[in-house]
Short mmCIF file of C-alpha atoms in Angstrom, two decimals:
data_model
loop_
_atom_site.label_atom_id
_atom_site.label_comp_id
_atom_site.label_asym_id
_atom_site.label_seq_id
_atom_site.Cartn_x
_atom_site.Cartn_y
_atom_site.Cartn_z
CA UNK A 1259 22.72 166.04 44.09
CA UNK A 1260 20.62 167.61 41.66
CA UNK A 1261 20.07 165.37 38.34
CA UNK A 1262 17.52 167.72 36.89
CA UNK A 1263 19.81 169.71 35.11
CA UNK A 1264 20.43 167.31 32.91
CA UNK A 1265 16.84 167.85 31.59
CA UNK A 1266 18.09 170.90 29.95
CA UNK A 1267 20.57 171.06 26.49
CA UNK A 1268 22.72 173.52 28.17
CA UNK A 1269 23.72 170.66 30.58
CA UNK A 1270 24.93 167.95 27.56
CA UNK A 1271 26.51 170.75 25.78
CA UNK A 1272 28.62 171.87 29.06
CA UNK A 1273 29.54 167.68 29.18
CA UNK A 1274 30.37 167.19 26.06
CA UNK A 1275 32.27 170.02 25.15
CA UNK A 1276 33.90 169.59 28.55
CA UNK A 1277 35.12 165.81 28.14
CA UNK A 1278 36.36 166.58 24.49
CA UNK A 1279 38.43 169.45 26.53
CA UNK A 1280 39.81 167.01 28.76
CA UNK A 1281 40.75 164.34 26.34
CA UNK A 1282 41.68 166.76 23.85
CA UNK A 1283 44.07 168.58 27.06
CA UNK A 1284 45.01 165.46 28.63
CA UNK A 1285 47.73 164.62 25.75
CA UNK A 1286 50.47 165.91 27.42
CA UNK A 1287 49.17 163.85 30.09
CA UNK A 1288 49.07 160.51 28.36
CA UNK A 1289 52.59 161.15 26.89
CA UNK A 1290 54.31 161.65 30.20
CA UNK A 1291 52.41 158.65 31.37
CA UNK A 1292 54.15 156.50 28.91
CA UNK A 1293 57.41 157.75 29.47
CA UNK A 1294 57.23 157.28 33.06
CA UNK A 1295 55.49 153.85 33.02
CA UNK A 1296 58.21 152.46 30.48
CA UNK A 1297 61.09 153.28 33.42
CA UNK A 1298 58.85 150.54 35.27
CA UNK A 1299 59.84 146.96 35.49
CA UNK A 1300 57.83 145.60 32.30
CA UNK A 1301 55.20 143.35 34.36
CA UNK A 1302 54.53 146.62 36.65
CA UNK A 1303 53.57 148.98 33.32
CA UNK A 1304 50.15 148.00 32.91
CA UNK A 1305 49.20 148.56 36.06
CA UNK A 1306 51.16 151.46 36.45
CA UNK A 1307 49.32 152.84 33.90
CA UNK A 1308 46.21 152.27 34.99
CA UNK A 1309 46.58 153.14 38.49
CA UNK A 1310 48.72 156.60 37.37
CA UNK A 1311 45.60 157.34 35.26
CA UNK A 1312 43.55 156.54 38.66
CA UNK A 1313 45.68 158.75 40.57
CA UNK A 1314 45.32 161.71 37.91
CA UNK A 1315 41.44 161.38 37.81
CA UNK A 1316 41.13 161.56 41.82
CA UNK A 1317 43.14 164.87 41.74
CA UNK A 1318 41.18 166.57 38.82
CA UNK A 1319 37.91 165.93 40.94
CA UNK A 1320 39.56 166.82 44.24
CA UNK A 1321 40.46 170.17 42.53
CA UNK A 1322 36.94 170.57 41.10
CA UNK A 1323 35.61 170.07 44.51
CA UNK A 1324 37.42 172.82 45.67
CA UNK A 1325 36.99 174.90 42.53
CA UNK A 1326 36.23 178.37 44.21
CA UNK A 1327 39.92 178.07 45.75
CA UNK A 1328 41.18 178.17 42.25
CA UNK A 1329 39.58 181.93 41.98
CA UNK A 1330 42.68 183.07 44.19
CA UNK A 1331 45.20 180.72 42.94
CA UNK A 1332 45.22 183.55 39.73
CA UNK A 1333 45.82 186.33 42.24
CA UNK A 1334 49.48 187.95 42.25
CA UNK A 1335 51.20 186.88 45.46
CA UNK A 1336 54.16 189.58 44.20
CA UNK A 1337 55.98 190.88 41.54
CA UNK A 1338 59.12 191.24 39.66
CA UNK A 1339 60.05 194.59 37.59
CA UNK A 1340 62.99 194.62 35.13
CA UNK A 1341 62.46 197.38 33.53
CA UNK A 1342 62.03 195.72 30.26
CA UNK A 1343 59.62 192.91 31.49
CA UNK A 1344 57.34 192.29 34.87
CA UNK A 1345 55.04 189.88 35.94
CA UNK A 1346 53.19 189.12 38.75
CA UNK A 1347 53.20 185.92 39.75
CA UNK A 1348 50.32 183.59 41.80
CA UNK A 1349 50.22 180.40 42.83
CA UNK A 1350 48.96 179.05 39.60
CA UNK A 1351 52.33 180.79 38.01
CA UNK A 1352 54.96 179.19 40.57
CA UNK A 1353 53.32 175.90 40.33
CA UNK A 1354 53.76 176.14 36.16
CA UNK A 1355 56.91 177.45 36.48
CA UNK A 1356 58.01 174.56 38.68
CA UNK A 1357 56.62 171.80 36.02
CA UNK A 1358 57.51 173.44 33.01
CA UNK A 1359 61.56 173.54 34.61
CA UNK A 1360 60.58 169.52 35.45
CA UNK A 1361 59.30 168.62 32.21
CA UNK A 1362 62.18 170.60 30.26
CA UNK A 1363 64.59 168.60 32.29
CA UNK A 1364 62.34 165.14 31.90
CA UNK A 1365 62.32 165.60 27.88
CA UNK A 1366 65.75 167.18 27.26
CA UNK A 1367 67.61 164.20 29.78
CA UNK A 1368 65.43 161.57 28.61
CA UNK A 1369 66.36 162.58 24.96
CA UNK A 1370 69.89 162.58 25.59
CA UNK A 1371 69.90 159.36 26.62
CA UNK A 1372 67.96 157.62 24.16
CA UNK A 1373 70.10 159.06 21.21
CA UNK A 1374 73.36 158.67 23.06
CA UNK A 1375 72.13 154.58 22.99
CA UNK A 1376 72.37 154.73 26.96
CA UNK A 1377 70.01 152.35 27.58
CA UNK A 1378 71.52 149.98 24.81
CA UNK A 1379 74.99 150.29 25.52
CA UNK A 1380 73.85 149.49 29.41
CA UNK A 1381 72.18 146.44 27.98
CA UNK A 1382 75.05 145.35 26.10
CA UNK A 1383 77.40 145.38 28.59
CA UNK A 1384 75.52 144.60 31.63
CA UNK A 1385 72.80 141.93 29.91
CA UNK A 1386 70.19 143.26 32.00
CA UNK A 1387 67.78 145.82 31.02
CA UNK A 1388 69.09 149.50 30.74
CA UNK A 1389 68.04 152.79 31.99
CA UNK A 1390 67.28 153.94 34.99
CA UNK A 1391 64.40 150.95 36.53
CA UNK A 1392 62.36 153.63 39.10
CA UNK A 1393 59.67 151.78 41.43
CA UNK A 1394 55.18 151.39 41.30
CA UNK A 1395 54.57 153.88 43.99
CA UNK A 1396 57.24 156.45 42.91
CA UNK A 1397 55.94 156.40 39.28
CA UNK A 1398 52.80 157.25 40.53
CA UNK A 1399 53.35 159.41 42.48
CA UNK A 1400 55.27 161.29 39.88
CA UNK A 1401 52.29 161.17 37.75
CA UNK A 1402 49.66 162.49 40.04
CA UNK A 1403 52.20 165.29 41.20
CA UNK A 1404 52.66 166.25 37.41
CA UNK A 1405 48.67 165.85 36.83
CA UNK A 1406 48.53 168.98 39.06
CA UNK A 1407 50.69 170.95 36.86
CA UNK A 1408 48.49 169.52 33.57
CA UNK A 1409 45.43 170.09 35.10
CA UNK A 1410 45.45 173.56 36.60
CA UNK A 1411 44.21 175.19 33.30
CA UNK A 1412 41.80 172.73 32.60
CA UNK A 1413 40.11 173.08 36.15
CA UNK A 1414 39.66 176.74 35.49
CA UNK A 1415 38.29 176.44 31.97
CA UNK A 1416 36.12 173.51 33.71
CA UNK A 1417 35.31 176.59 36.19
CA UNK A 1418 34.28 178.73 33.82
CA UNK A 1419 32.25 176.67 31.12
CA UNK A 1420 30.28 174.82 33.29
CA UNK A 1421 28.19 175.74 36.19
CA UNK A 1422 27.45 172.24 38.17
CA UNK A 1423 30.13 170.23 39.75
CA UNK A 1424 28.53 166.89 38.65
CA UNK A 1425 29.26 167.68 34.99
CA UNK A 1426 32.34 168.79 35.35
CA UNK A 1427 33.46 165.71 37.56
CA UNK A 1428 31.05 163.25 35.11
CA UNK A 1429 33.28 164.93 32.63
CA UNK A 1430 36.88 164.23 34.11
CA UNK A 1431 35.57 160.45 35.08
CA UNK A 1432 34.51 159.61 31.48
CA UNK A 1433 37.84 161.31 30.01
CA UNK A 1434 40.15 159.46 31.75
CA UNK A 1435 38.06 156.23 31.64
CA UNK A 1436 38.70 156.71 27.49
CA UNK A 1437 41.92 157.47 28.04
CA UNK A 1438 42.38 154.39 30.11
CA UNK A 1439 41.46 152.53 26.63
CA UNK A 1440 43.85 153.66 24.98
CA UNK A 1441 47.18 154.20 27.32
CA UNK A 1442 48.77 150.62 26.48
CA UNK A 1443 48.77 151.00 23.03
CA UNK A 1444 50.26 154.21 22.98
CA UNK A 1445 52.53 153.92 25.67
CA UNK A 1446 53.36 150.00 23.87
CA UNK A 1447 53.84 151.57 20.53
CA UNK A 1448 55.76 154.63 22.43
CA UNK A 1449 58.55 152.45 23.42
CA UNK A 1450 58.57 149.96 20.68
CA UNK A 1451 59.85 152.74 17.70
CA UNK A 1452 62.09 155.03 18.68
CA UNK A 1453 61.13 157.90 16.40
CA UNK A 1454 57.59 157.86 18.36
CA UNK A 1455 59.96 158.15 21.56
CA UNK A 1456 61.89 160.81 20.26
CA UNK A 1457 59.11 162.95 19.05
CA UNK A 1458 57.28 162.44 22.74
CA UNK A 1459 60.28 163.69 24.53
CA UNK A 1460 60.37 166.52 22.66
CA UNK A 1461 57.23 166.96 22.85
CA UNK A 1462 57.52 166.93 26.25
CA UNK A 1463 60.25 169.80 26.71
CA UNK A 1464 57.99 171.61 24.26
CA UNK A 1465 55.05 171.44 27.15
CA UNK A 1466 57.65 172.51 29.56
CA UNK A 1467 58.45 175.61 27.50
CA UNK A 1468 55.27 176.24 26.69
CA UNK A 1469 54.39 175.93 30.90
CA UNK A 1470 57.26 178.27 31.39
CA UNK A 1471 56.28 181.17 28.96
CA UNK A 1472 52.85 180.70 30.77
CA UNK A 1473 53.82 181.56 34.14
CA UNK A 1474 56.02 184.05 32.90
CA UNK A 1475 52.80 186.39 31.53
CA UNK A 1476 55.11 185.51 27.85
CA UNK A 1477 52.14 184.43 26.15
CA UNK A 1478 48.26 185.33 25.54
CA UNK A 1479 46.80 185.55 29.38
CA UNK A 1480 44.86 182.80 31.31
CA UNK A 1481 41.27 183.68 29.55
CA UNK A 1482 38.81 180.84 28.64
CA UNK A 1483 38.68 180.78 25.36
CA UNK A 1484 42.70 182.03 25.04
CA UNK A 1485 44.47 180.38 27.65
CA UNK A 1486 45.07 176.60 25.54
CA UNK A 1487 45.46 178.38 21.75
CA UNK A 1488 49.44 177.54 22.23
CA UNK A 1489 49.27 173.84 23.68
CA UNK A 1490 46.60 173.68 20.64
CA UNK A 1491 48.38 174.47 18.47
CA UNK A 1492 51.47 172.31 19.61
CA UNK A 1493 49.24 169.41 19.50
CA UNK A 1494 48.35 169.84 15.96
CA UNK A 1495 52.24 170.24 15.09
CA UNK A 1496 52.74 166.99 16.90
CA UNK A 1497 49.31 164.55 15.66
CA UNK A 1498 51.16 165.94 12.06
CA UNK A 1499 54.43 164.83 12.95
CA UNK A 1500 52.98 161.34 14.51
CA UNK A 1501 50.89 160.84 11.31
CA UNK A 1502 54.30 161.54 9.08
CA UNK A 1503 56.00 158.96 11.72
CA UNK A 1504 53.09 156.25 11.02
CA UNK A 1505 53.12 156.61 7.40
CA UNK A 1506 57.13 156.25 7.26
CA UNK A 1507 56.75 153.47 9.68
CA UNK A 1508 54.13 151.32 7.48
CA UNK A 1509 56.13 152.39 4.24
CA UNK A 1510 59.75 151.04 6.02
CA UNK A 1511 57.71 147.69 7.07
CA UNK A 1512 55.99 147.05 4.09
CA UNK A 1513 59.26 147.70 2.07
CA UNK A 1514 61.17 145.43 3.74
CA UNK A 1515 58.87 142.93 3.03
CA UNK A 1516 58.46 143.44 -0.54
CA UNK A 1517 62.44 142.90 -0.74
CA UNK A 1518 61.59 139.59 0.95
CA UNK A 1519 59.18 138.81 -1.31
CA UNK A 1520 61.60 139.34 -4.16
CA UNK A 1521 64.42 137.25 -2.48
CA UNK A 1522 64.45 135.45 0.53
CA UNK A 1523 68.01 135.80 0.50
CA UNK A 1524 68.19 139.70 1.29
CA UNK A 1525 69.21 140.83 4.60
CA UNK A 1526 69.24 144.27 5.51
#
């Protein structure tokens, strides 16, 4: 292992830009995370989490350590003419297509459920927690399954912006490490308001769409610099809609407690 290339700027520009690629990319990530960690038995989340996260980050720099294989996983393995449309499709294009179909399904069923009050009515009737309880090892396995689908595009941008393995795996490491930080909270204040859960389950199927168009050659091509402008811009549409959520949130919470404050007796 070479460490001298860190002596140069080029090196800490290649890290940098490459972890706040990963975080930045990783949403989608950390949002299917939390939805899968809250179908675990509540004392199992945490670690769950953690050890989903764990799962994810050994993947990412298993890939990277096999990066030149991911110069043929972009070559068409055969092709479909309509007429009107044709693609050819690789192995980067059937494993998209596969997630995007998984994650369209995750969202849209998820979604169902939650506003049909599924889980609630279960709860009512039963007295036990509803929805569907799934098991540690199967939730992360699901995770580090889906990781490959999430991380495909990010290996190849890794690929292509950075020339040394160590950064790019220093990279991935320090990413998910932040992200570890932070996955309780979000995944905690995920399931605790239900507009934050409805807006991640969309925003799920929207990934899966978005995955879909992808492998279909329906959007802008798999170039560095290209390849992410649609999840980008998704992810601004959705920090937007989470700020709007927050703010309506804090305003509910504070008005009910200004209606308190003016009588006791009130109840909504």
């Amino acid at each position: 292992m070479d460490l001298s290339i860190f002596s140069t700027a080029e090196a800490w520009i290649s890290l940098v830009t490459l972890m706040f690629l990963e975080i930045v990319l990783g949403v989608d990530n950390i949002v299917f995370i939390s939805i899968t960690s809250n179908r675990l038995a509540p004392e199992k989340q945490h670690i769950g989490r953690k050890l989903g996260l764990l799962g994810a980050m050994i993947m990412r720099i298993a890939f990277l350590s096999v990066a030149s294989f991911f110069v043929h996983m972009v070559t068409p393995l055969f092709s479909i003419d309509l007429g009107i449309w044709s693609h050819g499709f690789s192995v980067r294009d059937i494993i998209l297509l596969a997630g995007g179909i998984y994650l369209i399904y995750k969202g849209v069923s998820e979604l169902v459920s939650t506003v049909s009050l599924s889980d609630l009515k279960e709860e009512a009737d039963t007295g036990k927690p509803g929805g569907k309880r799934i098991g540690l090892p199967q939730a992360i396995a699901t995770i580090m399954v889906m990781d490959i689908v999430f991380s495909i595009d990010s290996v190849i941008t890794a690929v292509g912006l950075a020339e040394h393995l160590i950064i790019m795996i220093i990279a991935v490491i320090v990413a998910v490490l932040i992200m570890m930080v932070f996955i309780d909270p979000i995944a905690n204040f995920i399931d605790r308001n239900v507009e934050m859960k409805i807006l991640a389950l969309t925003f799920i199927a929207t990934i899966g769409i978005l995955l879909m168009l992808d492998s279909l050659g329906i959007n802008s091509g798999i170039e560095v610099l290209d390849m992410h402008m649609e999840k980008l811009m998704v992810y601004f549409a959705m920090l937007f809609s989470v700020i709007m959520e927050i703010v309506q949130i804090r305003y509910k919470s504070n008005y009910e407690r200004w209606r308190e404050s003016q009588d006791p007796g009130i109840e909504d």
